[in-house]
Coordinates of N, CA, C and O in Angstrom, one line a residue:
Chain A
X1 N 0.9 -1.2 -0.2 CA 0.2 -0.3 0.1 C 0.9 1.4 0.1 O 1.8 1.6 0.7
X2 N 1.0 1.8 -1.1 CA 2.1 2.7 -1.2 C 1.2 4.1 -1.5 O 0.6 4.5 -1.3
X3 N 2.5 5.2 -0.9 CA 1.9 6.3 -0.8 C 1.5 7.5 -1.8 O 0.4 8.2 -1.8
X4 N 2.1 6.8 -2.7 CA 2.0 7.6 -4.1 C 0.6 7.2 -4.6 O 0.5 8.0 -5.5
X5 N -0.2 6.6 -4.2 CA -1.7 6.5 -4.6 C -2.0 7.8 -4.1 O -2.9 7.9 -5.2
X6 N -2.2 7.6 -3.0 CA -3.1 9.1 -2.9 C -2.5 10.5 -3.7 O -3.5 11.1 -4.7
X7 N -1.2 10.8 -4.2 CA -0.8 11.9 -4.9 C -1.1 11.7 -6.2 O -2.0 12.6 -6.9
X8 N -1.1 10.1 -6.8 CA -2.0 10.1 -7.7 C -3.4 10.5 -8.5 O -4.2 10.8 -8.5
X9 N -4.0 9.6 -6.9 CA -5.8 10.1 -6.8 C -6.0 11.8 -6.4 O -6.7 12.4 -7.3
X10 N -4.8 12.1 -6.0 CA -5.1 13.9 -6.0 C -5.0 14.9 -7.1 O -5.9 15.6 -7.1
X11 N -3.7 13.9 -7.9 CA -3.7 14.3 -9.3 C -4.6 14.7 -10.3 O -5.2 15.7 -11.0
X12 N -5.6 13.4 -10.3 CA -7.0 13.1 -10.6 C -8.0 14.4 -10.6 O -8.9 14.7 -11.1
X13 N -8.1 14.1 -9.2 CA -8.7 15.2 -8.3 C -9.0 16.9 -9.2 O -9.7 17.3 -9.0
X14 N -7.8 16.5 -8.4 CA -7.3 18.5 -8.9 C -7.3 18.6 -10.1 O -8.3 19.6 -11.1
X15 N -7.2 17.5 -11.7 CA -6.9 17.6 -12.5 C -8.8 18.1 -13.3 O -9.4 18.7 -13.8
X16 N -9.6 17.1 -12.5 CA -10.9 16.8 -12.4 C -12.1 18.2 -11.9 O -12.6 18.8 -12.5
X17 N -11.0 19.1 -11.3 CA -12.0 19.7 -10.3 C -11.6 21.2 -11.5 O -12.4 21.6 -11.6
X18 N -10.1 21.3 -11.8 CA -10.0 22.4 -12.5 C -11.1 22.5 -13.8 O -11.5 23.7 -14.5
X19 N -11.3 21.1 -14.4 CA -11.7 21.2 -15.9 C -13.5 20.9 -15.7 O -13.9 21.7 -16.2
X20 N -13.9 21.0 -14.5 CA -15.0 20.9 -13.5 C -15.8 22.9 -13.7 O -16.3 23.0 -14.5
X21 N -14.4 23.6 -13.0 CA -14.8 24.6 -12.7 C -14.4 25.4 -14.2 O -15.3 26.0 -14.8
X22 N -13.9 25.1 -15.6 CA -13.6 25.4 -16.6 C -15.3 25.8 -17.0 O -15.9 26.7 -18.0
X23 N -15.8 24.6 -17.3 CA -16.8 24.0 -18.0 C -17.9 24.9 -17.5 O -18.9 25.2 -18.0
X24 N -18.3 24.8 -15.9 CA -19.5 25.2 -15.7 C -18.9 26.9 -15.8 O -20.1 27.6 -16.3
X25 N -17.8 27.5 -15.9 CA -17.9 29.3 -16.0 C -18.6 29.1 -17.8 O -18.6 30.1 -18.0
X26 N -17.7 28.3 -18.7 CA -18.2 28.5 -19.5 C -20.0 27.9 -20.5 O -20.2 27.6 -21.5
X27 N -20.3 27.5 -19.3 CA -21.7 27.5 -19.5 C -22.3 25.6 -19.7 O -23.2 25.5 -20.1
X28 N -21.2 24.9 -19.9 CA -21.4 23.3 -20.1 C -21.1 22.5 -18.6 O -20.6 22.1 -18.5
X29 N -22.4 22.8 -18.0 CA -22.7 21.7 -17.1 C -22.6 20.5 -17.4 O -22.3 19.9 -16.1
X30 N -23.4 20.2 -18.4 CA -23.2 18.7 -18.5 C -22.0 18.4 -18.9 O -21.8 17.0 -18.4
X31 N -21.6 19.0 -19.8 CA -20.2 18.6 -19.5 C -19.2 18.2 -18.6 O -18.2 17.6 -18.5
X32 N -19.2 19.2 -17.4 CA -18.9 19.4 -16.6 C -19.0 18.2 -15.7 O -18.8 17.5 -15.2
X33 N -20.6 17.8 -15.9 CA -20.9 16.1 -14.9 C -20.3 15.2 -15.4 O -19.6 14.1 -14.6
X34 N -19.8 15.1 -17.2 CA -19.9 13.9 -17.6 C -18.0 14.2 -17.2 O -17.5 13.1 -17.0
X35 N -17.2 15.2 -17.1 CA -16.2 15.6 -16.2 C -15.9 14.7 -14.9 O -15.3 13.8 -15.3
X36 N -16.5 15.3 -14.0 CA -16.3 14.2 -13.1 C -16.7 13.0 -13.2 O -16.1 12.2 -12.5
X37 N -18.2 12.3 -13.5 CA -18.1 11.0 -13.7 C -17.0 10.0 -15.0 O -16.8 9.2 -13.7
X38 N -16.0 11.2 -15.3 CA -15.2 10.2 -16.4 C -13.9 10.0 -15.0 O -13.2 9.1 -14.8
X39 N -13.8 11.1 -14.0 CA -12.8 11.1 -13.0 C -13.2 10.2 -12.4 O -11.9 9.1 -11.3
X40 N -14.1 10.0 -12.0 CA -14.5 8.6 -10.3 C -14.5 7.6 -10.9 O -14.1 6.4 -10.5
X41 N -15.3 7.6 -12.3 CA -14.5 6.1 -12.8 C -13.2 5.8 -13.1 O -12.5 4.6 -12.7
X42 N -12.3 6.8 -13.2 CA -10.7 6.6 -13.2 C -9.6 6.0 -11.6 O -9.5 5.3 -11.9
X43 N -11.0 6.7 -11.3 CA -10.0 7.1 -9.4 C -10.5 5.5 -8.7 O -9.8 4.7 -8.4
X44 N -11.7 5.4 -9.5 CA -12.2 3.7 -9.1 C -11.6 2.7 -9.3 O -11.3 1.6 -8.7
X45 N -11.3 2.6 -10.3 CA -11.0 1.4 -11.3 C -9.0 1.1 -10.4 O -8.1 0.9 -10.1
X46 N -8.5 2.7 -9.9 CA -7.4 3.2 -9.9 C -7.3 2.1 -8.4 O -6.3 1.8 -7.7
X47 N -8.0 2.1 -7.3 CA -8.0 2.2 -5.9 C -9.2 1.2 -5.7 O -9.2 0.4 -4.8
X48 N -10.3 0.6 -7.1 CA -11.1 -1.2 -6.1 C -10.1 -1.7 -5.8 O -10.4 -2.7 -5.1
X49 N -8.8 -2.4 -6.5 CA -7.6 -2.9 -6.2 C -7.1 -3.6 -5.1 O -7.4 -4.3 -3.9
X50 N -7.0 -2.1 -4.6 CA -6.6 -1.9 -3.5 C -7.5 -1.8 -2.3 O -7.4 -3.0 -1.0
X51 N -9.2 -1.8 -3.1 CA -10.0 -2.4 -2.2 C -10.2 -3.9 -1.4 O -10.4 -4.2 -0.1
X52 N -9.8 -4.6 -2.4 CA -10.1 -6.2 -2.4 C -9.3 -5.9 -1.4 O -8.7 -6.9 -0.8
X53 N -7.6 -6.1 -1.9 CA -5.8 -6.6 -1.4 C -6.8 -6.1 0.9 O -6.3 -6.5 0.5
X54 N -7.0 -4.9 0.7 CA -7.3 -4.4 1.9 C -7.7 -5.9 2.5 O -7.7 -5.6 3.8
X55 N -9.3 -5.8 2.3 CA -10.4 -6.6 2.7 C -9.8 -8.1 2.9 O -10.1 -9.0 3.9
X56 N -8.6 -8.6 2.0 CA -8.4 -9.8 2.2 C -7.0 -9.8 3.1 O -7.0 -10.6 3.9
X57 N -6.3 -8.6 3.6 CA -5.2 -8.5 4.5 C -6.1 -8.5 5.7 O -5.8 -9.1 6.8
X58 N -7.7 -7.3 5.9 CA -8.4 -7.9 7.0 C -8.4 -9.4 7.3 O -8.5 -9.9 8.9
X59 N -8.9 -10.0 6.7 CA -9.0 -11.4 6.5 C -8.0 -12.2 7.3 O -9.0 -12.7 8.3
X60 N -7.2 -12.2 6.8 CA -6.2 -12.8 7.3 C -5.1 -12.1 8.7 O -5.0 -13.3 9.6
X61 N -5.6 -10.9 8.4 CA -4.5 -10.2 10.0 C -6.0 -10.8 11.5 O -4.8 -11.2 12.2
X62 N -7.3 -10.9 11.2 CA -8.0 -10.9 12.5 C -8.3 -12.2 12.1 O -9.4 -12.6 13.3
X63 N -8.2 -13.0 11.4 CA -8.0 -14.4 11.2 C -10.1 -14.8 11.0 O -10.4 -15.6 11.8
X64 N -10.9 -14.5 10.6 CA -11.9 -14.2 9.8 C -11.8 -15.5 8.7 O -11.2 -15.9 7.7
Chain B
X1 N 10.2 3.2 16.2 CA 8.6 2.8 15.3 C 8.1 4.3 15.9 O 7.8 4.7 15.0
X2 N 8.8 5.2 16.6 CA 8.7 7.0 16.6 C 8.2 7.2 15.4 O 7.8 7.8 15.0
X3 N 9.6 7.3 14.5 CA 9.2 8.3 13.6 C 8.3 7.2 12.2 O 8.2 8.4 11.6
X4 N 8.0 6.1 12.3 CA 7.1 5.6 11.5 C 5.6 6.8 11.8 O 4.7 7.3 11.3
X5 N 5.6 6.8 13.2 CA 4.3 7.9 13.9 C 4.3 9.0 13.4 O 3.1 9.3 12.5
X6 N 5.4 9.7 13.8 CA 6.0 11.2 13.2 C 6.0 11.5 11.1 O 5.3 12.0 10.9
X7 N 6.1 9.7 10.7 CA 6.2 10.2 9.2 C 4.5 10.3 8.7 O 3.8 10.5 8.1
X8 N 3.9 9.5 9.7 CA 2.3 9.2 9.4 C 1.2 10.3 9.8 O 0.7 10.9 8.8
X9 N 1.9 11.1 10.6 CA 0.7 11.7 11.0 C 1.3 13.2 10.1 O 0.3 14.1 9.6
X10 N 2.8 13.5 9.4 CA 3.1 13.9 8.5 C 1.9 14.0 7.2 O 1.6 15.1 6.7
X11 N 1.9 12.5 6.4 CA 1.5 12.5 5.6 C 0.0 12.3 5.8 O -0.8 13.6 4.9
X12 N -0.8 12.7 7.3 CA -1.7 12.8 7.2 C -2.5 14.4 7.3 O -3.4 15.0 6.5
X13 N -1.1 14.9 7.9 CA -2.1 16.9 7.7 C -2.1 16.6 6.1 O -2.8 17.9 6.0
X14 N -0.9 16.1 5.7 CA -0.6 17.4 4.4 C -1.5 16.2 3.6 O -2.0 17.1 2.7
X15 N -1.8 15.2 3.7 CA -2.7 14.9 2.8 C -4.6 15.6 3.0 O -5.3 15.6 2.3
X16 N -4.6 15.9 4.4 CA -5.8 17.0 4.5 C -5.9 17.8 4.0 O -7.0 18.3 3.5
X17 N -4.6 18.5 3.9 CA -4.8 19.6 3.5 C -5.2 19.3 1.6 O -6.2 20.4 1.1
X18 N -4.9 18.7 1.1 CA -4.8 18.2 -0.2 C -6.1 17.4 -0.2 O -6.9 18.3 -1.4
X19 N -6.7 17.4 0.1 CA -8.4 17.0 0.2 C -9.0 18.1 0.2 O -9.9 17.9 -0.1
X20 N -8.7 19.0 1.1 CA -9.9 20.6 1.3 C -9.2 20.8 0.1 O -10.5 21.0 -0.9
X21 N -8.5 20.9 -0.7 CA -7.8 21.7 -2.0 C -9.1 21.4 -2.5 O -9.7 22.0 -3.6
X22 N -8.7 20.3 -3.2 CA -9.4 18.8 -3.6 C -11.5 19.3 -4.2 O -12.1 19.6 -4.6
X23 N -11.5 18.9 -2.3 CA -13.0 19.1 -1.7 C -13.5 20.6 -2.6 O -14.9 20.9 -3.0
X24 N -12.9 21.7 -2.0 CA -13.4 23.0 -2.7 C -13.7 23.1 -4.5 O -14.7 23.7 -4.8
X25 N -12.9 22.5 -5.1 CA -12.9 22.5 -6.6 C -14.3 21.4 -6.8 O -15.2 21.8 -7.9
X26 N -13.8 19.8 -6.3 CA -15.0 19.3 -6.9 C -15.1 17.5 -5.4 O -14.3 17.4 -5.1
X27 N -16.4 17.5 -5.0 CA -16.5 17.9 -4.1 C -16.6 15.9 -3.9 O -16.0 15.4 -3.0
X28 N -16.4 15.0 -5.1 CA -16.4 13.8 -5.5 C -14.9 13.6 -5.6 O -14.3 12.6 -4.4
X29 N -13.9 14.4 -6.2 CA -12.8 13.7 -6.1 C -12.0 13.7 -4.7 O -11.5 12.8 -4.5
X30 N -12.8 14.7 -4.0 CA -12.4 15.0 -2.4 C -12.5 13.8 -1.5 O -11.5 13.5 -0.8
X31 N -13.7 13.0 -1.5 CA -13.9 12.0 -1.2 C -13.3 10.7 -1.7 O -13.0 10.1 -0.5
X32 N -13.1 10.8 -3.0 CA -12.1 10.0 -3.5 C -11.0 9.7 -3.1 O -9.9 8.7 -2.3
X33 N -10.2 11.2 -2.5 CA -9.0 11.6 -2.0 C -8.9 10.7 -0.2 O -8.0 9.8 0.0
X34 N -9.9 11.2 0.0 CA -10.2 10.4 1.0 C -10.3 9.0 1.0 O -9.3 8.5 2.3
X35 N -10.7 8.6 0.7 CA -11.2 6.9 0.5 C -10.0 6.3 0.1 O -9.2 5.4 1.3
X36 N -8.9 6.9 -1.0 CA -8.0 6.5 -0.8 C -6.8 6.4 -0.1 O -5.9 5.6 1.0
X37 N -6.7 7.7 0.9 CA -6.2 8.2 2.3 C -6.3 6.8 3.5 O -5.3 6.9 4.0
X38 N -7.7 6.8 3.7 CA -8.0 5.9 4.4 C -7.4 4.6 4.4 O -7.0 4.0 4.9
X39 N -7.9 3.9 3.0 CA -7.0 2.9 2.3 C -5.5 2.4 2.9 O -5.2 2.0 3.5
X40 N -4.8 4.0 2.4 CA -3.3 3.5 2.3 C -3.3 3.7 3.7 O -2.0 2.9 4.6
X41 N -3.7 4.3 4.7 CA -3.2 4.4 6.6 C -3.7 3.0 7.3 O -3.0 2.8 7.9
X42 N -4.4 2.6 6.9 CA -5.2 1.2 6.8 C -4.0 -0.1 6.3 O -3.6 -0.7 7.4
X43 N -3.3 0.3 5.5 CA -2.5 -0.6 4.7 C -1.3 -0.5 5.7 O -0.8 -1.7 5.9
X44 N -1.1 0.7 6.5 CA 0.4 1.0 7.5 C -0.1 0.0 8.5 O 1.0 -0.4 9.3
X45 N -1.6 0.5 9.1 CA -1.9 -0.4 10.1 C -1.9 -1.7 10.4 O -1.2 -2.2 11.3
X46 N -1.9 -2.8 9.3 CA -2.4 -3.7 9.4 C -1.0 -4.7 10.1 O -0.8 -5.4 11.0
X47 N 0.3 -5.1 9.4 CA 1.8 -5.4 9.5 C 1.8 -4.9 11.1 O 1.7 -5.8 12.0
X48 N 1.8 -3.6 11.8 CA 2.1 -3.8 12.9 C 1.1 -4.0 13.6 O 1.1 -4.7 14.8
X49 N -0.2 -4.5 13.2 CA -1.3 -5.1 14.0 C -1.0 -6.7 14.4 O -0.9 -7.1 15.6
X50 N -1.0 -7.0 13.2 CA 0.0 -8.1 13.1 C 1.1 -8.5 14.0 O 1.3 -9.6 14.6
X51 N 2.6 -7.4 14.1 CA 3.4 -8.1 15.3 C 2.6 -8.4 16.5 O 3.3 -8.7 17.3
X52 N 1.7 -7.4 16.6 CA 1.6 -7.2 18.0 C 0.6 -8.6 18.6 O 0.7 -9.2 19.4
X53 N -0.2 -9.0 17.6 CA -1.2 -10.2 17.6 C -0.1 -11.3 17.9 O 0.1 -12.2 18.4
X54 N 1.0 -11.6 17.2 CA 1.8 -12.4 16.8 C 2.7 -12.5 18.5 O 2.3 -13.5 18.8
X55 N 2.9 -11.6 19.0 CA 3.7 -11.2 20.3 C 2.7 -11.6 21.4 O 3.2 -12.2 22.2
X56 N 1.7 -11.6 21.4 CA 0.4 -11.5 21.9 C 0.3 -12.8 22.4 O 0.6 -14.0 23.3
X57 N 0.3 -13.9 20.8 CA 0.3 -15.0 20.9 C 1.2 -15.6 21.8 O 1.2 -17.4 22.2
X58 N 2.4 -15.6 21.0 CA 3.5 -16.0 22.4 C 3.4 -15.8 23.8 O 3.6 -17.0 24.4
X59 N 2.9 -15.2 24.4 CA 3.0 -14.5 25.5 C 1.7 -15.6 25.9 O 2.3 -16.1 27.0
X60 N 0.5 -15.9 25.3 CA 0.3 -16.7 25.8 C 0.2 -17.9 26.5 O -0.2 -18.6 26.7
X61 N 1.1 -18.5 24.7 CA 1.8 -20.2 24.6 C 2.5 -20.3 25.5 O 2.7 -21.3 26.2
X62 N 3.7 -19.1 26.3 CA 4.5 -19.1 26.9 C 3.4 -19.2 28.6 O 3.8 -20.3 29.6
X63 N 2.3 -18.9 28.7 CA 1.6 -18.8 30.3 C 0.6 -19.7 30.1 O -0.3 -20.3 30.8
X64 N 0.2 -20.6 28.5 CA -0.2 -21.9 28.7 C -1.7 -21.8 28.6 O -2.1 -22.9 28.7
X65 N -2.0 -20.5 28.2 CA -3.6 -20.4 27.8 C -3.9 -20.5 26.7 O -3.2 -20.6 25.2
X66 N -5.2 -21.0 26.7 CA -5.3 -21.7 24.6 C -5.7 -20.5 24.2 O -6.0 -19.3 24.3
X67 N -5.5 -20.7 22.9 CA -5.1 -19.7 21.9 C -6.9 -18.9 21.7 O -7.2 -18.1 21.0
X68 N -7.9 -20.5 21.9 CA -9.3 -20.0 20.9 C -9.7 -18.3 22.5 O -11.1 -18.2 21.5
X69 N -8.9 -18.5 23.3 CA -9.5 -17.6 24.5 C -8.9 -16.2 23.5 O -9.8 -15.1 23.5
X70 N -8.1 -16.2 22.8 CA -7.5 -15.1 22.5 C -8.3 -14.6 21.1 O -8.6 -13.3 20.4
X71 N -8.8 -15.9 20.2 CA -9.5 -15.1 19.0 C -10.4 -14.5 18.6 O -11.0 -13.3 17.8
X72 N -11.5 -14.7 19.8 CA -12.6 -13.5 19.6 C -12.5 -12.3 20.2 O -13.0 -11.5 19.1
X73 N -11.7 -12.4 20.7 CA -11.0 -10.5 21.0 C -10.3 -10.7 19.8 O -10.5 -9.4 19.3
X74 N -9.4 -11.5 19.4 CA -9.2 -10.6 18.0 C -10.1 -9.6 16.4 O -9.8 -8.7 16.3
X75 N -11.4 -10.7 16.4 CA -12.1 -10.6 15.9 C -12.9 -9.1 16.0 O -12.4 -8.5 15.3
X76 N -13.2 -9.0 17.5 CA -13.7 -7.8 18.0 C -13.2 -7.2 17.8 O -13.4 -5.7 17.2
X77 N -11.4 -7.0 17.7 CA -10.4 -5.7 17.4 C -10.5 -5.6 16.0 O -10.4 -4.0 15.6
X78 N -10.9 -6.9 15.2 CA -11.0 -6.1 13.6 C -11.9 -5.6 13.3 O -12.6 -4.9 12.5
X79 N -12.7 -6.1 14.0 CA -14.8 -5.5 14.0 C -14.7 -4.3 13.8 O -15.0 -2.8 13.0
X80 N -14.0 -3.9 15.0 CA -13.6 -2.6 15.6 C -13.1 -1.5 14.8 O -13.4 -0.3 14.4
X81 N -11.9 -2.2 14.1 CA -11.3 -1.3 13.7 C -11.7 -0.9 11.7 O -12.0 0.1 11.4
X82 N -12.8 -2.0 11.6 CA -13.1 -1.6 10.0 C -14.6 -0.7 10.3 O -14.6 -0.2 9.6
X83 N -15.0 -1.1 11.2 CA -16.4 -0.3 11.4 C -16.5 1.0 11.6 O -16.4 2.2 11.3
X84 N -14.8 1.5 12.5 CA -14.7 2.9 13.3 C -13.7 3.4 11.7 O -15.0 4.9 11.7
X85 N -13.5 2.9 11.2 CA -12.8 3.4 9.9 C -13.5 4.0 8.4 O -14.0 4.9 8.0
X86 N -14.6 2.8 8.2 CA -16.1 2.7 7.2 C -16.9 3.5 8.0 O -17.6 4.6 6.9
X87 N -17.3 3.5 9.3 CA -17.6 4.6 10.0 C -17.9 6.2 9.8 O -18.1 6.9 9.4
X88 N -16.4 6.4 9.6 CA -15.7 8.0 9.5 C -15.3 7.8 8.4 O -16.0 9.1 7.8
X89 N -15.7 7.6 7.2 CA -15.5 7.7 6.5 C -16.9 8.1 5.4 O -16.9 8.6 4.5
X90 N -18.0 7.3 5.7 CA -19.1 7.1 5.2 C -19.7 8.8 5.8 O -20.7 9.5 5.4
X91 N -19.2 9.4 7.2 CA -19.4 10.7 7.9 C -18.7 11.4 7.1 O -20.0 12.7 7.1
X92 N -18.1 11.2 6.7 CA -17.1 12.6 5.6 C -17.8 13.2 4.8 O -17.9 13.9 4.2
X93 N -18.5 11.9 3.9 CA -19.1 12.1 3.3 C -20.4 12.6 2.8 O -21.2 12.4 2.2
X94 N -20.7 12.3 4.2 CA -22.1 13.0 5.0 C -23.5 12.1 4.9 O -24.3 12.7 4.8
X95 N -23.0 10.3 4.4 CA -24.1 10.1 4.9 C -24.2 9.3 6.3 O -23.5 8.4 6.5
X96 N -24.7 9.8 7.1 CA -24.6 9.3 8.5 C -25.3 8.4 8.8 O -25.1 7.4 9.6
X97 N -26.5 8.0 7.9 CA -27.3 6.9 8.4 C -26.6 6.1 7.8 O -26.9 4.5 8.7
X98 N -25.5 6.0 6.8 CA -24.7 4.7 6.5 C -23.6 4.6 7.7 O -23.2 3.0 8.3
X99 N -23.1 5.9 7.9 CA -22.2 5.2 9.1 C -22.9 4.6 10.8 O -21.9 3.8 11.0
X100 N -23.9 5.3 11.0 CA -24.6 4.9 12.0 C -24.9 2.9 11.9 O -24.8 2.2 12.6
X101 N -25.4 3.0 10.6 CA -25.7 1.6 9.9 C -24.1 0.3 10.1 O -24.1 -0.4 10.9
X102 N -23.4 1.2 9.8 CA -21.9 0.1 10.2 C -21.6 0.2 11.7 O -21.2 -0.8 12.0
X103 N -21.5 1.1 12.2 CA -21.3 0.8 13.4 C -22.2 0.2 14.1 O -22.1 -1.0 15.0
X104 N -23.6 0.4 14.1 CA -24.3 -0.5 14.5 C -24.1 -2.3 14.2 O -24.4 -3.3 14.8
X105 N -24.4 -2.3 13.3 CA -23.5 -3.9 12.3 C -22.7 -4.1 12.9 O -22.3 -5.7 13.3
X106 N -21.2 -3.6 13.2 CA -19.9 -4.1 14.0 C -20.4 -4.7 15.4 O -20.4 -5.3 15.7
X107 N -21.0 -3.3 16.2 CA -21.6 -3.9 17.3 C -22.1 -5.5 17.6 O -21.6 -6.1 18.2
X108 N -23.3 -5.5 16.4 CA -23.7 -6.9 16.5 C -22.8 -7.9 16.0 O -22.5 -8.9 16.7
X109 N -22.4 -7.5 15.5 CA -20.9 -8.9 14.8 C -20.3 -8.6 15.3 O -20.0 -10.6 16.4
X110 N -19.3 -7.8 17.1 CA -18.8 -8.1 17.7 C -19.2 -8.7 18.9 O -18.8 -9.7 19.4
X111 N -20.5 -8.8 19.2 CA -21.1 -9.4 20.0 C -21.2 -10.9 19.9 O -21.0 -11.8 20.3
X112 N -21.5 -11.1 18.6 CA -21.7 -12.5 18.1 C -20.5 -13.5 18.3 O -20.6 -13.9 18.7
X113 N -19.1 -13.1 18.2 CA -17.8 -13.3 18.4 C -17.8 -13.8 19.6 O -17.3 -14.4 19.8
X114 N -18.2 -12.4 20.4 CA -18.1 -12.6 22.6 C -18.9 -13.7 22.8 O -18.6 -14.4 23.7
X115 N -20.2 -14.3 22.4 CA -21.3 -14.9 22.8 C -20.1 -16.3 23.0 O -20.7 -16.8 24.2
X116 N -18.8 -17.3 22.4 CA -18.5 -18.4 22.7 C -18.1 -17.9 24.0 O -18.2 -18.8 24.7
X117 N -17.2 -17.0 24.6 CA -16.5 -16.5 25.4 C -17.4 -16.8 26.2 O -16.8 -17.3 28.0
X118 N -18.5 -16.0 26.6 CA -19.6 -15.6 27.3 C -19.8 -17.1 27.9 O -20.3 -17.9 28.8
X119 N -20.4 -18.0 27.1 CA -20.7 -19.4 26.8 C -19.7 -19.8 28.1 O -19.9 -21.0 29.2
X120 N -18.5 -20.2 27.8 CA -17.6 -20.5 28.7 C -17.7 -20.1 30.2 O -17.7 -21.1 31.0
X121 N -17.5 -18.7 30.1 CA -17.5 -18.1 31.0 C -18.9 -19.0 32.4 O -18.3 -19.0 33.6
X122 N -19.9 -19.2 31.5 CA -21.3 -19.4 32.7 C -20.5 -21.1 32.9 O -21.4 -21.0 33.9
X123 N -20.4 -21.0 31.9 CA -20.5 -22.8 32.1 C -18.9 -23.3 33.1 O -18.9 -24.0 34.0
X124 N -18.0 -22.1 33.6 CA -16.8 -22.7 34.5 C -17.9 -21.9 35.2 O -17.6 -22.5 36.8
X125 N -18.7 -20.7 35.5 CA -19.6 -20.5 36.7 C -20.0 -22.1 37.2 O -19.8 -22.2 38.9
X126 N -21.2 -21.9 36.7 CA -21.8 -23.1 36.6 C -20.5 -24.6 37.2 O -21.8 -25.2 38.2
X127 N -19.6 -25.0 36.9 CA -19.1 -25.8 37.7 C -18.1 -26.0 38.6 O -17.7 -27.1 39.2
X128 N -18.9 -25.0 39.2 CA -17.7 -24.6 41.1 C -18.9 -24.8 41.9 O -20.1 -25.2 41.9

């Protein structure tokens, strides 16, 4: 579980936040929503594997 | 161990600031960053807990106490940690109902894990 995963997610987050603000200011709310959705999917694909590893680690640590 | 603690504290402060910045621009991405930070924090915590548990197991072996007494306690510890972290993340995301649901289910699961111990105590008292 490495720390730069957080900063990768933060980078995607900042990128999506900036794009979101740009699109909203230029009157394209739907595209801003799509951008947020795309960012959500990208980040979920990055961390879904970590969540699975985490629960496996919890089961083995606590003997479930 | 102290350095690990300091490093983790610094990391949590830095990441909290980062999440605040991201959250202002886009709340969804802020929550995802918080979820990732929670995962990394838990990922750092678990090996330390394994170390403590194996030491505890050695002590119990030395004292001649059966391991089946420790198992429910360890499970309750796992349930408590999981419920606490997931509940806090849900609370951060504004889902109070989910946080309360997780905490209640955690209490129930812990209770079920402890029941065998309770039976042994009652059995012990009954045999006196």
